């Protein structure tokens, strides 16, 4: 507010998943187009690119593969059709050949030039990729898969929420159950019950957090901006 942003055309970001609402907020508040992408150190940082109207139309996606790259979804050793979740594999000249002096790790992660990313994802009919979760971060509640990013995106849509993270808590019968840690926007107020009700209107019942805790400080993230789930779990144990 109070600044001339008419020359601003594109706002890009990366390093960690962004809430779905961010693309629209950039367009509405700044008058610029949003842009992001997905990649790993092993893919030379960038492997997909997503910006402009494509991003506004698919705010949950990280975009299609770069022109030099290819993506596929593998589940139980079989390539999956569009709309089916599985592990994301990447291919292209931007991939490293392996890990330095780590032949066993290289053999485990690289197959015929393809990289097993460890990310759970889906591709649509046009090749746009949506990252669902890290394979190790996915929760399984009584046999049902819960993708943390989906629940975090829903919580972040609440106008009082600035940031949200979902973790799994041990449960004697269900294996684990989802719990959320939320940081509110400055001056905003909302109760745990109201947030759980907000989530229940948008998610299947088994995905709704059984607990919501509020953090007065920024949620712990690493240098790349990714949520540190181990530290978050410890907050629930305290």
CSV table of N, CA and C in Angstrom, one decimal, residues 141 151 155 165-171 177-182 191-193 195-196 199 207-214 232-233 235-238:
chain,number,residue,atom,x,y,z
A,141,UNK,N,-3.5,-43.1,8.6
A,141,UNK,CA,-4.4,-43.2,9.7
A,141,UNK,C,-5.4,-44.3,9.5
A,151,UNK,N,-3.8,-30.9,3.7
A,151,UNK,CA,-4.4,-30.4,4.9
A,151,UNK,C,-3.8,-29.0,5.2
A,155,UNK,N,-5.9,-25.4,5.7
A,155,UNK,CA,-5.8,-24.6,6.9
A,155,UNK,C,-5.3,-23.2,6.6
A,165,UNK,N,1.2,-26.3,9.6
A,165,UNK,CA,2.0,-27.6,9.4
A,165,UNK,C,1.2,-28.7,10.0
A,166,UNK,N,1.3,-29.9,9.3
A,166,UNK,CA,0.6,-31.1,9.8
A,166,UNK,C,1.7,-32.2,10.1
A,167,UNK,N,1.5,-32.8,11.3
A,167,UNK,CA,2.4,-33.9,11.6
A,167,UNK,C,1.5,-35.1,12.1
A,168,UNK,N,2.1,-36.3,12.2
A,168,UNK,CA,1.5,-37.4,12.7
A,168,UNK,C,1.8,-37.7,14.1
A,169,UNK,N,0.8,-38.0,14.9
A,169,UNK,CA,1.0,-38.4,16.3
A,169,UNK,C,0.7,-39.9,16.5
A,170,UNK,N,1.4,-40.6,17.3
A,170,UNK,CA,1.2,-42.0,17.4
A,170,UNK,C,-0.1,-42.3,18.1
A,171,UNK,N,-0.8,-43.4,17.6
A,171,UNK,CA,-2.1,-43.7,18.2
A,171,UNK,C,-2.1,-45.3,18.3
A,177,UNK,N,-2.4,-40.3,13.9
A,177,UNK,CA,-3.5,-39.4,13.7
A,177,UNK,C,-2.9,-38.0,13.4
A,178,UNK,N,-3.6,-37.2,12.6
A,178,UNK,CA,-3.0,-35.9,12.2
A,178,UNK,C,-3.2,-34.8,13.3
A,179,UNK,N,-2.2,-34.0,13.4
A,179,UNK,CA,-2.3,-32.8,14.3
A,179,UNK,C,-1.6,-31.6,13.7
A,180,UNK,N,-2.2,-30.5,13.9
A,180,UNK,CA,-1.7,-29.3,13.2
A,180,UNK,C,-1.1,-28.2,14.2
A,181,UNK,N,-0.1,-27.6,13.7
A,181,UNK,CA,0.5,-26.5,14.4
A,181,UNK,C,0.3,-25.3,13.5
A,182,UNK,N,-0.3,-24.2,14.1
A,182,UNK,CA,-0.7,-23.1,13.3
A,182,UNK,C,-0.1,-21.8,13.8
A,191,UNK,N,-10.4,-19.9,17.2
A,191,UNK,CA,-10.3,-21.0,18.2
A,191,UNK,C,-9.9,-22.3,17.5
A,192,UNK,N,-9.5,-23.3,18.3
A,192,UNK,CA,-9.1,-24.6,17.8
A,192,UNK,C,-10.4,-25.2,17.2
A,193,UNK,N,-11.5,-25.1,17.8
A,193,UNK,CA,-12.8,-25.7,17.4
A,193,UNK,C,-13.2,-25.1,16.0
A,195,UNK,N,-11.2,-23.8,13.7
A,195,UNK,CA,-10.3,-24.2,12.7
A,195,UNK,C,-10.6,-25.7,12.3
A,196,UNK,N,-10.9,-26.5,13.3
A,196,UNK,CA,-11.2,-27.9,13.0
A,196,UNK,C,-12.5,-28.0,12.2
A,199,UNK,N,-11.8,-27.0,8.6
A,199,UNK,CA,-11.2,-28.1,7.9
A,199,UNK,C,-12.2,-29.2,7.6
A,207,UNK,N,-9.1,-36.9,7.6
A,207,UNK,CA,-8.0,-35.9,7.4
A,207,UNK,C,-8.0,-34.7,8.3
A,208,UNK,N,-9.1,-34.5,9.0
A,208,UNK,CA,-9.2,-33.4,9.9
A,208,UNK,C,-8.3,-33.5,11.1
A,209,UNK,N,-7.5,-32.5,11.5
A,209,UNK,CA,-6.6,-32.7,12.6
A,209,UNK,C,-7.4,-32.9,13.9
A,210,UNK,N,-6.8,-33.9,14.7
A,210,UNK,CA,-7.5,-34.2,16.0
A,210,UNK,C,-7.1,-33.1,17.0
A,211,UNK,N,-6.0,-32.5,16.8
A,211,UNK,CA,-5.5,-31.4,17.6
A,211,UNK,C,-5.0,-30.2,16.8
A,212,UNK,N,-5.2,-29.0,17.2
A,212,UNK,CA,-4.7,-27.8,16.6
A,212,UNK,C,-4.0,-27.0,17.7
A,213,UNK,N,-2.7,-26.8,17.6
A,213,UNK,CA,-2.0,-25.9,18.5
A,213,UNK,C,-1.6,-24.6,17.8
A,214,UNK,N,-1.4,-23.6,18.6
A,214,UNK,CA,-1.1,-22.3,18.0
A,214,UNK,C,0.3,-21.9,18.5
A,232,UNK,N,8.7,-30.1,14.9
A,232,UNK,CA,7.2,-29.8,15.1
A,232,UNK,C,6.6,-30.9,15.9
A,233,UNK,N,7.0,-32.2,15.7
A,233,UNK,CA,6.5,-33.3,16.5
A,233,UNK,C,6.9,-33.1,18.0
A,235,UNK,N,7.1,-30.4,19.6
A,235,UNK,CA,6.3,-29.4,20.2
A,235,UNK,C,5.0,-30.1,20.8
A,236,UNK,N,4.5,-31.1,20.1
A,236,UNK,CA,3.3,-31.8,20.6
A,236,UNK,C,3.7,-32.7,21.8
A,237,UNK,N,4.9,-33.2,21.8
A,237,UNK,CA,5.3,-34.0,22.9
A,237,UNK,C,5.6,-33.3,24.2
A,238,UNK,N,5.9,-32.0,24.0
A,238,UNK,CA,6.3,-31.1,25.2
A,238,UNK,C,5.1,-31.0,26.2
